[in-house]
Short mmCIF file of C-alpha atoms in Angstrom, two decimals:
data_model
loop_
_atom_site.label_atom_id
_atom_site.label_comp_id
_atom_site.label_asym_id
_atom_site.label_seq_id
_atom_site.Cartn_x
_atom_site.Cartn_y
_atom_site.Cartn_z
CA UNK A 1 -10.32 9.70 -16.82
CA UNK A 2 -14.11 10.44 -15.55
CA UNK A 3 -14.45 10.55 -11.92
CA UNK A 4 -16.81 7.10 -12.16
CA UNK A 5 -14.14 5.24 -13.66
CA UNK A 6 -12.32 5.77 -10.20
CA UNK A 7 -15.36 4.84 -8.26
CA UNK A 8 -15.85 1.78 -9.98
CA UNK A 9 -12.25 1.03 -9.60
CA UNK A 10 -12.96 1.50 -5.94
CA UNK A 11 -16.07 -0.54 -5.77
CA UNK A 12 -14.71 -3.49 -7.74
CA UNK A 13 -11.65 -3.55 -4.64
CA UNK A 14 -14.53 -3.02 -2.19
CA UNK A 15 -16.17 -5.91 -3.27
CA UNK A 16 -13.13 -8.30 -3.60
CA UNK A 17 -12.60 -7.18 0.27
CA UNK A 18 -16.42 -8.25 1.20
CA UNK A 19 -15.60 -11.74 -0.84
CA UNK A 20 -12.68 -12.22 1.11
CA UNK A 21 -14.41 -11.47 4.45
CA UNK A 22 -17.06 -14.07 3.76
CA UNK A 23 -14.26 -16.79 2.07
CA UNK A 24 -11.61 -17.07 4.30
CA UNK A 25 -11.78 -19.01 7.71
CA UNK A 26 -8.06 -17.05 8.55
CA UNK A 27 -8.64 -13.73 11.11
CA UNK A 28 -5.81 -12.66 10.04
CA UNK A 29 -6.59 -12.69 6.13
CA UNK A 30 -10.28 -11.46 6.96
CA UNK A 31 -8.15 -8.43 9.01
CA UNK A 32 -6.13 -7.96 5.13
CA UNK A 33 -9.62 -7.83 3.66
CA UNK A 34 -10.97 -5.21 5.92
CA UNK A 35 -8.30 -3.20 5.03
CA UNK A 36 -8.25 -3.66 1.39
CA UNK A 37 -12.03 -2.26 1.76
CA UNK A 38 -10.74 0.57 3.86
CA UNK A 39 -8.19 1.06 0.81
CA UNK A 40 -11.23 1.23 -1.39
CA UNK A 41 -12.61 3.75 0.40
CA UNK A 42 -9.37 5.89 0.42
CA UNK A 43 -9.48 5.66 -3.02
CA UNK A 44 -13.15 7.03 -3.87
CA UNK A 45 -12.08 10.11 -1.13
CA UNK A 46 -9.22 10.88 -3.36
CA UNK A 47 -10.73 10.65 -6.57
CA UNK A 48 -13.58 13.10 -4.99
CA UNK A 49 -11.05 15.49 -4.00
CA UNK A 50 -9.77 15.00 -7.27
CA UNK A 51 -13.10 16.30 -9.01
CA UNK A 52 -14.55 18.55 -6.60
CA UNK A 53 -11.36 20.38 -6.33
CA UNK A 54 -11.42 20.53 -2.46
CA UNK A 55 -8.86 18.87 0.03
CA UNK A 56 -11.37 17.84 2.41
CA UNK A 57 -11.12 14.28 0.74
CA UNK A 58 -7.43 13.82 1.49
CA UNK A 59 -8.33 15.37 4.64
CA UNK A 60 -10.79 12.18 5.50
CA UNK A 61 -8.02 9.72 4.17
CA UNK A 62 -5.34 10.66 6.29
CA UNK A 63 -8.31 10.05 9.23
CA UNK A 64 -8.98 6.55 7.92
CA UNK A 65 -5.65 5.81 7.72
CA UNK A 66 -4.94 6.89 11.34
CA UNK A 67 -7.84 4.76 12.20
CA UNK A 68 -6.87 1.60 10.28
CA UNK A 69 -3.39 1.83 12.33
CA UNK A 70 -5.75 1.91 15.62
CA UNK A 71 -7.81 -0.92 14.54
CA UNK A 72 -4.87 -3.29 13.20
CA UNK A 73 -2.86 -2.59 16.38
CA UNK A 74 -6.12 -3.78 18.72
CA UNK A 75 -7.25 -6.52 16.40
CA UNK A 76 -3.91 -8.02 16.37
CA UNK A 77 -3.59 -7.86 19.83
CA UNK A 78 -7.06 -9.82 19.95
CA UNK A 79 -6.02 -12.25 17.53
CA UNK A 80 -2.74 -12.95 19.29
CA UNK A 81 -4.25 -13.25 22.90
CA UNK A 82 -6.95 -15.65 21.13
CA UNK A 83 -3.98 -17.72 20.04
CA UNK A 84 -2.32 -18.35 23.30
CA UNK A 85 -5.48 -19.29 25.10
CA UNK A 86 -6.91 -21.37 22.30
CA UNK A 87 -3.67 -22.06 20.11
CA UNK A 88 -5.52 -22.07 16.92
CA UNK A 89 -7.09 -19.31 14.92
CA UNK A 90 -9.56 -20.47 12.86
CA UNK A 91 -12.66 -18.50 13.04
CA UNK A 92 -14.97 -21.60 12.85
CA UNK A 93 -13.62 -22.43 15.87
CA UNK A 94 -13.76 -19.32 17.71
CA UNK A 95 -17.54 -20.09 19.03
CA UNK A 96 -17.13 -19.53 22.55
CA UNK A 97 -17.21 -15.86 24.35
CA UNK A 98 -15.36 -16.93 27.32
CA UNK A 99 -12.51 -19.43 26.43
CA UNK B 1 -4.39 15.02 -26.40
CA UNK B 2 -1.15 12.59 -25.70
CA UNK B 3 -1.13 13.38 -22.03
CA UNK B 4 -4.59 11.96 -22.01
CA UNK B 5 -4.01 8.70 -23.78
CA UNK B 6 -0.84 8.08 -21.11
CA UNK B 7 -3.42 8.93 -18.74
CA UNK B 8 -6.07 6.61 -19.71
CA UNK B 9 -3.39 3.47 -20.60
CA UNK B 10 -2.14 4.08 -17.38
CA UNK B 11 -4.91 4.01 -15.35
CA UNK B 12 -6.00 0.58 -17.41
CA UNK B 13 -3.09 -0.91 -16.68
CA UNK B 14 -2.94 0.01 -13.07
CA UNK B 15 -6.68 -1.34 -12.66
CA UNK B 16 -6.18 -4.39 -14.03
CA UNK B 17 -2.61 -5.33 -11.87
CA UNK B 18 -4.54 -3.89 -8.84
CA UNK B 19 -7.55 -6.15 -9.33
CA UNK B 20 -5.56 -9.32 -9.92
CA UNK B 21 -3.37 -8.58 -6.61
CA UNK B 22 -6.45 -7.38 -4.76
CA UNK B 23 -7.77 -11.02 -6.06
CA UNK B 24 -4.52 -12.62 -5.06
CA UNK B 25 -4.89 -11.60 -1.24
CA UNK B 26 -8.16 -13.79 -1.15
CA UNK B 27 -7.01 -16.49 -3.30
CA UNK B 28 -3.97 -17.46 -2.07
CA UNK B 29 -3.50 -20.02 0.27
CA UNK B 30 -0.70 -18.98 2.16
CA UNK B 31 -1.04 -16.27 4.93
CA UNK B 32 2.21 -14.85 3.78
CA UNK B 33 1.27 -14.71 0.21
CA UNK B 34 -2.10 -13.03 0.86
CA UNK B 35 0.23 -10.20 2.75
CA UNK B 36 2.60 -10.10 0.45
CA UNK B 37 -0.34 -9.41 -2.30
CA UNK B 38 -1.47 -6.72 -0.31
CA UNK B 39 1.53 -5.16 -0.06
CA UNK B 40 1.49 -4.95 -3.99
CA UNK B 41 -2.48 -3.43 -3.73
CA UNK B 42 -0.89 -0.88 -1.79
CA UNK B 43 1.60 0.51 -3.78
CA UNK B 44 -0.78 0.15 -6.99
CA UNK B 45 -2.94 2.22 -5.29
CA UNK B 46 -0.56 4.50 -4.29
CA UNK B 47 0.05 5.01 -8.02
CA UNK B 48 -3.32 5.61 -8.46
CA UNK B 49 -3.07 8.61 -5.74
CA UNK B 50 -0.19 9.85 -7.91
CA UNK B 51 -2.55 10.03 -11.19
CA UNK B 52 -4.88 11.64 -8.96
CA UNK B 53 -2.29 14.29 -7.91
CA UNK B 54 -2.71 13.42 -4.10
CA UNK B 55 1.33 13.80 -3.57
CA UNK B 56 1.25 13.72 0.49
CA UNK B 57 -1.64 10.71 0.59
CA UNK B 58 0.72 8.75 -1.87
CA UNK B 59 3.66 8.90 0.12
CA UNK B 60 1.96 8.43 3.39
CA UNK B 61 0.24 5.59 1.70
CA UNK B 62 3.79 4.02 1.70
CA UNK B 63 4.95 4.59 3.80
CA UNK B 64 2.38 3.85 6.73
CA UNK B 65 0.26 1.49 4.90
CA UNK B 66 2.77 -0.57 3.15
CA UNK B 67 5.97 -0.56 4.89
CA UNK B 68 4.65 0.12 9.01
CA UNK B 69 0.66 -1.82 8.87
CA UNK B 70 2.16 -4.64 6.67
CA UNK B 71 5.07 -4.78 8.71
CA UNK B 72 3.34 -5.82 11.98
CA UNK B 73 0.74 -8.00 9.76
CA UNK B 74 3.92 -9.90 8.59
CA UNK B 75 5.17 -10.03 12.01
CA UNK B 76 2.22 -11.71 13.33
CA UNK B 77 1.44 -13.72 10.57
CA UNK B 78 4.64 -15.44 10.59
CA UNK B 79 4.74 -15.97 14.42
CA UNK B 80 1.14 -17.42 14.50
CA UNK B 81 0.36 -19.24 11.42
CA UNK B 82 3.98 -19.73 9.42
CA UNK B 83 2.72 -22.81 6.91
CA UNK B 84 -0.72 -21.74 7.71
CA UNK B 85 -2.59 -23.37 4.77
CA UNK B 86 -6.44 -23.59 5.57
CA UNK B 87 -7.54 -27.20 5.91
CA UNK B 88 -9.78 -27.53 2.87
CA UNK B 89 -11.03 -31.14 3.51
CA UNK B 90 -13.18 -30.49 6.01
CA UNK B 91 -14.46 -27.38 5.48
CA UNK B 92 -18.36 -27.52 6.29
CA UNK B 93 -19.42 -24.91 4.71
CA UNK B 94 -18.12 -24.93 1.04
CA UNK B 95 -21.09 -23.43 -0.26
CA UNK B 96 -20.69 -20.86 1.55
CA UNK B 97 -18.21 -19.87 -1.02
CA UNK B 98 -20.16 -20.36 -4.50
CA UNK B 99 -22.67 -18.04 -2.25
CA UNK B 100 -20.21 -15.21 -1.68
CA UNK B 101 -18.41 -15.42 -4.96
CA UNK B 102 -22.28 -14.63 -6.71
CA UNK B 103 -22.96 -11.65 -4.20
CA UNK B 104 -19.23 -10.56 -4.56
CA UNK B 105 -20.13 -10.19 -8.61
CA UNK B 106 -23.58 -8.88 -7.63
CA UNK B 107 -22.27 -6.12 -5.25
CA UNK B 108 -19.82 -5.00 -8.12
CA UNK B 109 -22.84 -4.54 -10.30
CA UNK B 110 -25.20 -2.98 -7.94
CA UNK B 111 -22.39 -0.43 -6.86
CA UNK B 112 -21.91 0.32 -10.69
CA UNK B 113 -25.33 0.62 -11.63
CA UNK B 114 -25.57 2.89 -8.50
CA UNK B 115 -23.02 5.28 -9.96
CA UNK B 116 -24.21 5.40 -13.48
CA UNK B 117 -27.54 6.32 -12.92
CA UNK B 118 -27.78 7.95 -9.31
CA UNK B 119 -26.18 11.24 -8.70
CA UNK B 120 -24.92 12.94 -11.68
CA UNK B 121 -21.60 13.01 -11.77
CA UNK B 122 -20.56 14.93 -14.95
CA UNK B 123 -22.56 18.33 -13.35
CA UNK B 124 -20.58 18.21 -9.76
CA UNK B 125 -19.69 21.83 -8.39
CA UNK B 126 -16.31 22.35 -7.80
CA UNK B 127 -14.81 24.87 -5.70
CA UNK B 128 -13.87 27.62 -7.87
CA UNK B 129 -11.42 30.44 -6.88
CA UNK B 130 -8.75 31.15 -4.22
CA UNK B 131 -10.40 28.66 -1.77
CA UNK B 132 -9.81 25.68 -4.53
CA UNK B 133 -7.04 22.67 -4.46
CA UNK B 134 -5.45 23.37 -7.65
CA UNK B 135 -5.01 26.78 -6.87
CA UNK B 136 -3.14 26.05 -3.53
CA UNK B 137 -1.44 23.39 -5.36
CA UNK B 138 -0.10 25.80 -7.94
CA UNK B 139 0.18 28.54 -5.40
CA UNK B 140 1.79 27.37 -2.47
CA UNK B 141 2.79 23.84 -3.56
CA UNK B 142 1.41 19.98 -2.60
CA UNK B 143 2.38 19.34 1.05
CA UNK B 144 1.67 23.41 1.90
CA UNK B 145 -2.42 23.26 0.52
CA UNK B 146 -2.41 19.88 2.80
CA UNK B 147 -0.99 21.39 5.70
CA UNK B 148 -3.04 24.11 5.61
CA UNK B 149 -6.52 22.61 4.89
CA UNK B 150 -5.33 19.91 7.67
CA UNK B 151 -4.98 22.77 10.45
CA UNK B 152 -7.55 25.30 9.52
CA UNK B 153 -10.55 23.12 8.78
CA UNK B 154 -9.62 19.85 10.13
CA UNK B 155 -7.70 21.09 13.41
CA UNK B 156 -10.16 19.58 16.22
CA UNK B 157 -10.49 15.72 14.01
CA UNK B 158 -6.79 15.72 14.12
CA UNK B 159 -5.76 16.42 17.66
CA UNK B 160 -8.57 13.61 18.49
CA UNK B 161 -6.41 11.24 16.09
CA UNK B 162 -4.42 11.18 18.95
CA UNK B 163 -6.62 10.41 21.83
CA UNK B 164 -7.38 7.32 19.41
CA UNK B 165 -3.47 6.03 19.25
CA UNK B 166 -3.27 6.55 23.20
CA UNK B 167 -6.66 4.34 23.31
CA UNK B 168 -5.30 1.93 20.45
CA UNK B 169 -2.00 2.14 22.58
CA UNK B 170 -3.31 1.49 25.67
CA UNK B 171 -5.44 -1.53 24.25
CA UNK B 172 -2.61 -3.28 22.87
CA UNK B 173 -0.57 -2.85 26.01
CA UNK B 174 -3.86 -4.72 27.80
CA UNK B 175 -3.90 -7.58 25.63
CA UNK B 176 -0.32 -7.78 25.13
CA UNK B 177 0.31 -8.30 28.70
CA UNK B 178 0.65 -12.37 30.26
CA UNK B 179 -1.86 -12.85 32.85
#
């Protein structure tokens, strides 16, 4: 397969991940669609490392992955300490900073 | 010439199952579902990591990704929102949705037309010689050429990854913690 059949393949996922960021009123499926764009991503750096016959791609996935762990970790934290104070989650109604 | 028709029917078949889950984690109502879904996106594109010959990424893909991320989403989803179904009746901003939907299909074909006609990508340079993947691949094996390009190029990134999970840590202890 040529290397742009990959990236398209990555950019039709990357799109489906904006959609769902905009669609949803759910943090927690707008958190899913972050990292199905994040999974996108991966999959571009792969193919790249693929082509270019270097590791350095795989190298930047394995940091991206690290940093999705990081950033579900904190954002469900936020999301959970939003719930107790609020006890809803819906992002409509999140329109306060302090609550 | 067979190995490249199993390649290509492959690769159809894993695009289109990984699109229609991909599609599934937006579409479905559910919370659960949508996880569930994205479970399946994972391990499709795991798959695709295999076709790519990525051995190390696939495997970490699953077993991070799928079975440790989607593990805590699942936890959390279930303990916040268990018949979480979005109220659709009085949702004020439906066309919000047509809106997205028509810039979701117009992303997809600006990103394409982006990679047909921008950089070349039939006349990249590869890495030739001792220094390239495929040549530590066949050399030294999968996880070795990983290893090694992880620790002699990427050394300083990777001890940083961990003054990230002591942050990330740290953050979740703060928020986890009843005031």
């Amino acid at each position: 397969m040529p290397l742009s059949a990959y990236l398209i393949m990555s950019a039709i996922l990357f799109s489906i991940g904006v959609v769902g960021v905009l669609i949803r009123r759910s943090p927690l499926v707008i958190f899913m669609s972050i990292e199905l764009m994040l999974n996108a991503v991966n999959l571009s750096f792969v193919a790249f490392s693929k082509f270019l016959d270097t590791a350095d791609g795989q190298m930047f996935v394995f940091l991206v992955l690290t940093v999705a762990a990081a950033e579900v970790v904190v954002g469900l934290a936020i999301i959970v300490s939003i719930f107790r104070t609020r006890r809803t989650i819906d992002v409509d109604e999140m329109n306060a900073l302090r609550g | 010439m067979t190995s490249t028709l199993v390649i290509q029917i492959s690769f159809f078949v894993l695009a289109i199952a990984s699109t229609a889950s991909a599609l599934g984690v937006i579409i479905f109502k559910n919370a659960v579902h949508s996880a569930l879904s994205l479970i399946l996106t994972l391990l499709f594109l795991a798959l695709f990591y295999l076709q790519l010959g990525a051995m190390f990424i696939a495997i970490v893909q699953i077993l991070i990704y799928a079975g440790a991320i989607m593990v805590l989403f699942l936890f959390v989803v279930t303990m916040l929102a268990p018949d979480a179904s979005e109220s659709e009746v009085r949702d004020p901003l439906r066309w919000q949705r047509i809106i997205a939907g028509v810039l979701g299909v117009a992303l997809v074909g600006a990103l394409s037309y982006l990679l047909f006609t921008g950089v070349a990508t039939q006349s990249i340079v590869t890495t030739a010689g001792v220094n390239s993947l495929s040549h530590m691949v066949d050399t030294r094996g999968n996880i070795e050429a990983f290893g090694l390009a992880l620790f002699h190029g990427f050394a300083f990134p990777f001890e940083v990854t961990s003054l990230l999970i002591v942050v990330a840590i740290l953050g979740a202890l703060v928020f986890g913690r009843r005031t």
